[in-house]
Amino acid sequence: MNAPMNPAANLSDDAAFRSEVADWMRTHLSGRFAQLRHRGGPGDEAFEPTLRKDWERELAAGGWTCVGWPRAHGGRELSIARQVIFYEEYARAGGPGRMGHIGEGLIGPTLVKYGNAAQQARFLPAIVAGREYWAQGYSEPNAGSDLANVQTRCTRQADGSWRVTGQKIWTSLAQESDWIFVVARSEPGSKGNKGLSFLLLPLAQSGIQIRPIRQLNGGAEFNEVFFDEAIADSDALVGAPGEGWKIAMALLEIERGVSTLGQQMHFAHEFSCVIAAAKAFGCDRDPSIRDRIARAATGLRTMRYNALRMLAGDALSLGREALIYKYFWSNWHRDLGRLAMDVLGSAGDLPSDDPLIRPLQQLFFFSRADTIYGGTNEIQLNLIAERGLGMPREPRPAA
Ligand SMILES: Cc1cc2nc3c(=O)[nH]c(=O)nc-3n(C[C@H](O)[C@H](O)[C@H](O)COP(=O)(O)OP(=O)(O)OC[C@H]3O[C@@H](n4cnc5c(N)ncnc54)[C@H](O)[C@@H]3O)c2cc1C
């Protein structure tokens, strides 16, 4: 986007844009969608998936999906500052957790950068319109942090199509998705990050079985996905054969950075719920709770400025600042979960449907996962040490 000629004019444009988003949300997150307010976020993903897909289409009709994507691919090409405003107003209005997050936030931007014209034409419009939903098929029972140990195999057939055999695990919302992207081994006998390819497969086919994993909180947000000669068509390969690692890492960078912008705005809402609970449960005068609330407020502000600094460049590729971002937000959020439970005291110990208590219990449970998915704490610290500080690389098995 062009640099503003007149900063003052730009500020008032921003204010006008802010009220445009707020007005739209007020008008549209109403009627049958009103029950979605503040629902469907982390730990609550299984809430009303069908209605939330309708909500995605409502957003799409208003032009509010994929707001940072290039116009050529159906986006609004909003500047980072405008995207922040959009997400702030979305969260302020109680906009629900986005069913389209993996399509809009992960595979879409990856296809914008690495997909061919046919793939972009086939997949991007359906993501923008909220018609198709995606799952991420990276992790396997023996390939989590060590993703390069992927054992799922893919073989090219004479007609150019692919057959995929193996198992993925922890696949979020596969049961609600139409497509899955997988990293699979295309060169037999290859090891480590060599010989991998990145493929796109429809989930509704006889070669794919999805089995839910029941969690401690009763939900089943993620799944095991089994592939038995599953079919991917001849145009399903992103990049060249053997380039799977490069594509997979580019997508992970997006996952650890720009795609969390919206999530951060949701944190502000959760933080306000913790404060409300502290007042309701009478611990807002407790000096140690007050101290932790003040620290959380500082962390929230720090996160916002770091996100702006990080995203000031190209919204689809991230700079060095991004290395600390995932580590910072996930630990901040996990600590907020602990604070929430301390604020609730014994009232938080039993399952509850109280609207003041239940969301904070969910926050506590789910925030335990934040320091695991998208790269565990230990892996993030390795990345900071090696890529950010130039320290010696951790020994790795020979490829
Ligand atoms: C809520 C949630 C949703 C998820 N959704 C998806 C999804 O949709 N798709 C998908 O593909 N995956 C998904 N995952 C999986 C996630 O990416 C993996 O859990 C993560 O990569 C860690 O892998 P792992 O569970 O196999 O743990 P492991 O890799 O076995 O790690 C176990 C422990 O060992 C430590 N460790 C491992 N290697 C090192 C090292 N080199 N140095 C120091 N410590 C190390 C780790 O930090 C961790 O503490 C999800 C996970 C969660 C929790």
XYZ file of C-alpha atoms in Angstrom, residues 61-219:
159
model
C -20.426 -11.484 2.150
C -19.366 -8.320 3.972
C -15.816 -8.601 2.582
C -14.324 -9.320 6.014
C -12.463 -12.574 5.355
C -8.791 -12.647 4.325
C -8.509 -8.898 4.909
C -4.692 -8.898 4.618
C -4.524 -10.956 1.400
C -3.665 -9.317 -1.927
C -6.647 -7.977 -3.865
C -5.688 -10.216 -6.790
C -6.577 -13.204 -4.596
C -9.808 -11.831 -3.188
C -8.415 -10.026 -0.129
C -8.650 -6.391 0.930
C -4.881 -5.892 1.044
C -5.267 -4.014 4.328
C -2.128 -2.535 5.873
C -0.969 -4.138 9.119
C -2.311 -1.152 11.088
C -5.747 -1.647 9.524
C -5.642 -5.397 10.135
C -4.942 -4.673 13.807
C -7.944 -2.329 13.899
C -10.096 -4.965 12.235
C -9.084 -7.662 14.746
C -9.470 -5.278 17.692
C -13.006 -4.390 16.710
C -13.806 -8.006 15.877
C -12.691 -9.070 19.370
C -14.351 -6.081 21.074
C -17.674 -7.055 19.501
C -17.206 -10.651 20.714
C -16.563 -12.082 17.236
C -16.390 -15.904 17.521
C -13.284 -18.067 17.023
C -12.741 -18.371 13.280
C -13.578 -21.741 11.720
C -11.649 -20.646 8.650
C -8.451 -19.919 10.537
C -6.273 -22.674 8.999
C -7.416 -21.825 5.462
C -7.237 -18.065 5.832
C -4.258 -17.899 8.168
C -2.013 -20.789 7.083
C -2.551 -22.585 3.776
C -4.013 -19.553 1.957
C -0.961 -17.304 2.477
C 1.275 -20.294 1.654
C -0.510 -20.825 -1.666
C -0.315 -17.096 -2.395
C 3.453 -17.421 -2.095
C 4.216 -20.935 -3.360
C 1.099 -22.257 -5.104
C 0.830 -22.363 -8.893
C -1.830 -20.363 -10.756
C -4.178 -23.359 -11.013
C -3.945 -24.073 -7.274
C -4.531 -20.419 -6.443
C -7.576 -20.315 -8.721
C -8.941 -23.597 -7.347
C -8.476 -23.050 -3.617
C -8.205 -19.374 -2.689
C -11.709 -18.210 -3.743
C -13.308 -21.021 -1.685
C -11.324 -19.927 1.389
C -12.255 -16.275 0.893
C -15.924 -17.236 0.480
C -15.964 -19.480 3.581
C -16.991 -22.478 1.421
C -14.064 -24.823 2.184
C -12.241 -25.581 5.420
C -8.750 -26.945 5.970
C -6.822 -29.142 8.396
C -3.076 -29.280 8.994
C -1.472 -32.732 8.579
C 2.038 -32.310 9.925
C 2.432 -34.197 13.236
C 2.756 -37.985 13.410
C 3.194 -40.301 16.399
C 6.987 -40.091 15.945
C 7.252 -36.724 14.271
C 6.199 -33.749 16.380
C 9.067 -31.454 17.327
C 11.147 -33.668 15.076
C 8.866 -33.057 12.112
C 11.619 -34.105 9.715
C 11.045 -37.686 10.874
C 7.743 -37.847 8.940
C 7.039 -41.442 7.821
C 3.823 -40.964 5.838
C 4.663 -41.929 2.239
C 3.423 -40.559 -1.051
C 3.942 -42.131 -4.468
C 3.303 -40.633 -7.868
C 1.171 -42.735 -10.221
C 1.539 -43.078 -13.999
C -1.400 -40.665 -14.505
C 0.342 -38.006 -12.368
C -1.901 -38.446 -9.326
C -0.538 -39.398 -5.878
C -1.247 -42.172 -3.368
C -0.674 -41.357 0.302
C -0.269 -43.932 3.097
C 0.502 -43.324 6.769
C -0.844 -41.634 9.893
C -1.161 -38.080 11.180
C -2.092 -37.128 14.734
C -3.372 -34.098 16.724
C -5.103 -32.891 13.549
C -7.272 -29.995 14.749
C -10.840 -29.890 13.452
C -10.235 -32.514 10.732
C -13.812 -33.682 11.370
C -15.065 -30.250 10.263
C -12.682 -29.821 7.338
C -12.930 -30.480 3.599
C -9.217 -30.537 2.771
C -5.954 -31.389 4.466
C -2.389 -30.414 3.588
C 0.219 -33.036 4.445
C 3.969 -33.362 4.533
C 4.855 -36.832 3.220
C 7.954 -38.731 2.119
C 8.119 -38.897 -1.678
C 11.656 -40.292 -2.032
C 11.800 -43.848 -0.709
C 14.743 -44.362 1.669
C 15.267 -40.624 2.230
C 15.816 -39.396 5.774
C 15.294 -36.170 7.702
C 14.101 -33.098 5.861
C 15.218 -34.378 2.426
C 12.845 -36.190 0.090
C 9.610 -34.715 1.516
C 6.723 -33.286 -0.504
C 3.770 -31.045 0.352
C 0.379 -32.275 -0.880
C -3.269 -31.152 -0.763
C -5.918 -33.858 -0.317
C -9.715 -33.908 -0.065
C -10.687 -35.499 3.271
C -13.949 -37.046 2.042
C -12.598 -40.204 0.391
C -12.498 -43.892 1.250
C -8.691 -43.904 1.738
C -8.938 -41.511 4.700
C -10.268 -42.308 8.169
C -10.658 -39.672 10.889
C -10.772 -40.790 14.536
C -11.455 -38.214 17.266
C -9.165 -37.947 20.308
C -11.265 -37.376 23.438
C -9.639 -34.781 25.735
C -9.620 -34.333 29.507
C -12.091 -31.431 29.254
C -14.587 -33.698 27.434
C -14.102 -32.146 23.992
